[in-house]
């Protein structure tokens, strides 16, 4: 695929510049994913790299591979990274893992930024990578936390949807431009089943092992002794064909699961939360 015309980037810089007009020094809640990386890059172009700070929240819900990749993307952009340790796992409401879990996670992050970082680094605003498509979704309780803390969402305010953000990422030649979505590890645990460091570690270990086998976009859902592996439809046959089937089984079992299953539905982004938050369609009976 050829890179989009540079006019996409110029227009996006102008739009984001308008959204952060008057900001002298901006902190960007940064994960290394496409959305927050594009926001970081556009903010750096709008304000200058020296007036932008990437803020990476670190906790057991962040996979080590994601942490390393985030630093690489920020280095590519040329913006410094500050890591902040968050303690959402100490919140009863977060551990309870209701459909609002992401609210408590983001509330913890933005509270830590406001308490510990904003004054220390001279930040007069904080932004995060919500895009225009995210605004239309019903399963993003983290957005409520952002609103409560007055966190800016320049991509969404500029009308940039997921497709536009991907185009801009490719135009900027960001290392994460074609990176699959990578929600936090807690999203692999069904709602109302307790989030614990052990479960998060099991998921991280299993997913890392599967990536070493050559699988890119994937989820390992934690159902107690059972691991439910989600892969794109195009990877299913490979995963169940020998000798790969045995490699997959061993990789996931070694993370502490007794049973390893492969979900024939494939990748189901946001399935646990959307079941509780999506409005019912005509004919739905619950």
Tab-separated table of C-alpha atoms in Angstrom, residues 28-205:
chain	number	residue	atom	x	y	z
A	28	UNK	CA	-0.276	12.853	26.122
A	29	UNK	CA	-1.572	9.706	27.814
A	30	UNK	CA	0.403	7.312	25.673
A	31	UNK	CA	0.200	3.557	25.107
A	32	UNK	CA	2.144	3.076	21.873
A	33	UNK	CA	-1.053	2.158	20.043
A	34	UNK	CA	-1.988	3.824	16.768
A	35	UNK	CA	-4.349	6.438	18.202
A	36	UNK	CA	-2.141	7.778	20.984
A	37	UNK	CA	0.938	7.590	18.724
A	38	UNK	CA	-0.697	9.666	16.001
A	39	UNK	CA	-1.863	12.176	18.609
A	40	UNK	CA	1.670	12.361	20.023
A	41	UNK	CA	3.190	12.877	16.570
A	42	UNK	CA	0.663	15.529	15.532
A	43	UNK	CA	1.028	17.351	18.846
A	44	UNK	CA	4.803	17.343	18.442
A	45	UNK	CA	4.407	18.915	15.004
A	46	UNK	CA	1.891	21.443	16.267
A	47	UNK	CA	3.725	22.536	19.430
A	48	UNK	CA	7.275	21.268	18.894
A	49	UNK	CA	8.688	18.096	20.493
A	50	UNK	CA	10.076	20.004	23.451
A	51	UNK	CA	6.591	21.081	24.515
A	52	UNK	CA	5.041	17.607	24.465
A	53	UNK	CA	5.471	14.777	26.974
A	54	UNK	CA	4.414	11.148	26.465
A	55	UNK	CA	3.017	9.654	29.682
A	56	UNK	CA	2.995	5.864	29.902
A	57	UNK	CA	1.023	4.254	32.714
A	58	UNK	CA	2.725	1.092	33.988
A	59	UNK	CA	0.922	-1.629	35.937
A	60	UNK	CA	0.400	-5.413	35.742
A	61	UNK	CA	-2.239	-4.823	33.038
A	62	UNK	CA	0.423	-3.543	30.615
A	63	UNK	CA	2.293	-6.293	28.777
A	64	UNK	CA	6.082	-5.986	28.792
A	65	UNK	CA	6.177	-6.192	24.985
A	66	UNK	CA	3.730	-3.275	24.746
A	67	UNK	CA	5.832	-1.222	27.152
A	68	UNK	CA	8.971	-1.768	25.068
A	69	UNK	CA	7.160	-0.997	21.814
A	70	UNK	CA	5.723	2.234	23.227
A	71	UNK	CA	9.206	3.534	24.043
A	72	UNK	CA	10.349	2.694	20.511
A	73	UNK	CA	7.472	4.631	18.938
A	74	UNK	CA	8.041	7.687	21.152
A	75	UNK	CA	11.759	7.620	20.280
A	76	UNK	CA	10.849	7.500	16.586
A	77	UNK	CA	8.632	10.559	17.059
A	78	UNK	CA	11.311	12.312	19.113
A	79	UNK	CA	9.247	12.986	22.232
A	80	UNK	CA	10.422	12.031	25.751
A	81	UNK	CA	8.511	9.411	27.750
A	82	UNK	CA	7.764	9.543	31.450
A	83	UNK	CA	6.495	6.361	33.060
A	84	UNK	CA	4.013	6.580	35.922
A	85	UNK	CA	3.149	3.648	38.139
A	86	UNK	CA	-0.584	3.230	38.526
A	87	UNK	CA	-2.362	1.202	41.180
A	88	UNK	CA	-5.778	0.470	39.748
A	89	UNK	CA	-5.357	-3.086	41.044
A	90	UNK	CA	-5.767	-1.717	44.571
A	91	UNK	CA	-9.233	-0.393	43.756
A	92	UNK	CA	-12.044	-2.755	44.742
A	93	UNK	CA	-14.208	-1.557	41.852
A	94	UNK	CA	-11.463	-2.296	39.337
A	95	UNK	CA	-10.771	-5.771	40.696
A	96	UNK	CA	-14.523	-6.522	40.685
A	97	UNK	CA	-14.285	-6.189	36.896
A	98	UNK	CA	-17.706	-4.824	36.051
A	99	UNK	CA	-18.438	-3.298	32.637
A	100	UNK	CA	-17.127	0.011	34.053
A	101	UNK	CA	-13.645	-1.402	34.806
A	102	UNK	CA	-12.011	0.922	32.261
A	103	UNK	CA	-13.439	3.921	34.091
A	104	UNK	CA	-11.537	2.999	37.239
A	105	UNK	CA	-8.345	2.303	35.287
A	106	UNK	CA	-8.436	5.636	33.447
A	107	UNK	CA	-9.535	7.481	36.573
A	108	UNK	CA	-6.454	6.118	38.345
A	109	UNK	CA	-4.173	7.162	35.472
A	110	UNK	CA	-5.557	10.674	35.158
A	111	UNK	CA	-5.566	11.128	38.942
A	112	UNK	CA	-1.883	10.169	39.126
A	113	UNK	CA	-1.052	12.514	36.239
A	114	UNK	CA	-2.921	15.397	37.847
A	115	UNK	CA	-1.449	14.753	41.290
A	116	UNK	CA	2.146	13.861	40.500
A	117	UNK	CA	3.071	14.943	36.979
A	118	UNK	CA	1.254	18.046	35.806
A	119	UNK	CA	2.981	20.503	38.135
A	120	UNK	CA	6.304	18.662	38.077
A	121	UNK	CA	6.567	18.873	34.280
A	122	UNK	CA	4.761	22.164	33.809
A	123	UNK	CA	1.830	20.661	31.914
A	124	UNK	CA	-1.142	22.912	31.400
A	125	UNK	CA	-3.235	20.270	29.609
A	126	UNK	CA	-3.444	16.494	29.155
A	127	UNK	CA	-4.848	14.717	26.092
A	128	UNK	CA	-5.581	11.151	25.099
A	129	UNK	CA	-6.139	9.284	21.847
A	130	UNK	CA	-9.909	9.003	21.602
A	131	UNK	CA	-10.965	9.189	17.940
A	132	UNK	CA	-14.256	10.113	16.285
A	133	UNK	CA	-15.373	6.474	15.982
A	134	UNK	CA	-14.762	5.919	19.689
A	135	UNK	CA	-17.189	8.695	20.559
A	136	UNK	CA	-20.009	6.768	18.894
A	137	UNK	CA	-19.356	3.556	20.836
A	138	UNK	CA	-21.296	2.596	23.960
A	139	UNK	CA	-18.602	0.422	25.533
A	140	UNK	CA	-15.940	2.963	26.462
A	141	UNK	CA	-16.413	3.903	30.130
A	142	UNK	CA	-12.863	5.267	30.169
A	143	UNK	CA	-14.188	8.273	28.263
A	144	UNK	CA	-16.224	9.251	31.341
A	145	UNK	CA	-13.041	9.373	33.397
A	146	UNK	CA	-11.363	11.540	30.776
A	147	UNK	CA	-14.286	13.960	30.820
A	148	UNK	CA	-14.267	14.095	34.624
A	149	UNK	CA	-10.583	15.048	34.598
A	150	UNK	CA	-11.002	17.500	31.699
A	151	UNK	CA	-8.652	15.523	29.498
A	152	UNK	CA	-8.629	16.713	25.892
A	153	UNK	CA	-9.456	14.458	22.942
A	154	UNK	CA	-8.064	16.390	19.945
A	155	UNK	CA	-8.435	13.559	17.407
A	156	UNK	CA	-12.123	13.135	18.124
A	157	UNK	CA	-12.714	16.884	18.274
A	158	UNK	CA	-11.030	17.221	14.884
A	159	UNK	CA	-13.359	14.556	13.446
A	160	UNK	CA	-10.558	12.042	12.776
A	161	UNK	CA	-11.949	8.504	12.714
A	162	UNK	CA	-10.053	5.208	12.847
A	163	UNK	CA	-9.495	5.071	9.090
A	164	UNK	CA	-8.113	8.616	9.035
A	165	UNK	CA	-5.848	7.903	12.008
A	166	UNK	CA	-4.437	4.819	10.231
A	167	UNK	CA	-3.826	6.825	7.041
A	168	UNK	CA	-1.986	9.494	8.988
A	169	UNK	CA	0.081	6.893	10.851
A	170	UNK	CA	1.222	5.436	7.533
A	171	UNK	CA	1.919	8.871	6.084
A	172	UNK	CA	4.093	9.624	9.118
A	173	UNK	CA	5.783	6.231	8.752
A	174	UNK	CA	5.100	5.396	12.402
A	175	UNK	CA	6.364	1.944	13.477
A	176	UNK	CA	2.883	1.139	14.830
A	177	UNK	CA	0.986	2.161	11.675
A	178	UNK	CA	-0.248	-1.364	10.954
A	179	UNK	CA	-0.221	-2.599	14.537
A	180	UNK	CA	-3.379	-4.483	15.566
A	181	UNK	CA	-5.399	-3.073	18.440
A	182	UNK	CA	-3.928	-4.174	21.765
A	183	UNK	CA	-6.335	-3.555	24.672
A	184	UNK	CA	-4.989	-3.967	28.193
A	185	UNK	CA	-4.572	-7.467	29.578
A	186	UNK	CA	-7.545	-7.067	31.917
A	187	UNK	CA	-9.851	-7.028	28.899
A	188	UNK	CA	-9.208	-10.782	28.525
A	189	UNK	CA	-11.017	-11.579	31.788
A	190	UNK	CA	-14.843	-11.885	31.658
A	191	UNK	CA	-16.755	-9.253	33.584
A	192	UNK	CA	-17.497	-9.989	37.232
A	193	UNK	CA	-14.589	-12.417	37.442
A	194	UNK	CA	-11.886	-10.916	39.663
A	195	UNK	CA	-8.892	-9.251	38.009
A	196	UNK	CA	-5.706	-10.461	39.713
A	197	UNK	CA	-1.984	-10.120	38.961
A	198	UNK	CA	-1.761	-13.910	38.474
A	199	UNK	CA	-4.472	-13.939	35.797
A	200	UNK	CA	-2.911	-10.967	34.014
A	201	UNK	CA	0.474	-12.702	34.077
A	202	UNK	CA	-1.006	-15.907	32.637
A	203	UNK	CA	-2.599	-14.016	29.759
A	204	UNK	CA	0.580	-12.069	29.063
A	205	UNK	CA	2.734	-15.202	29.061
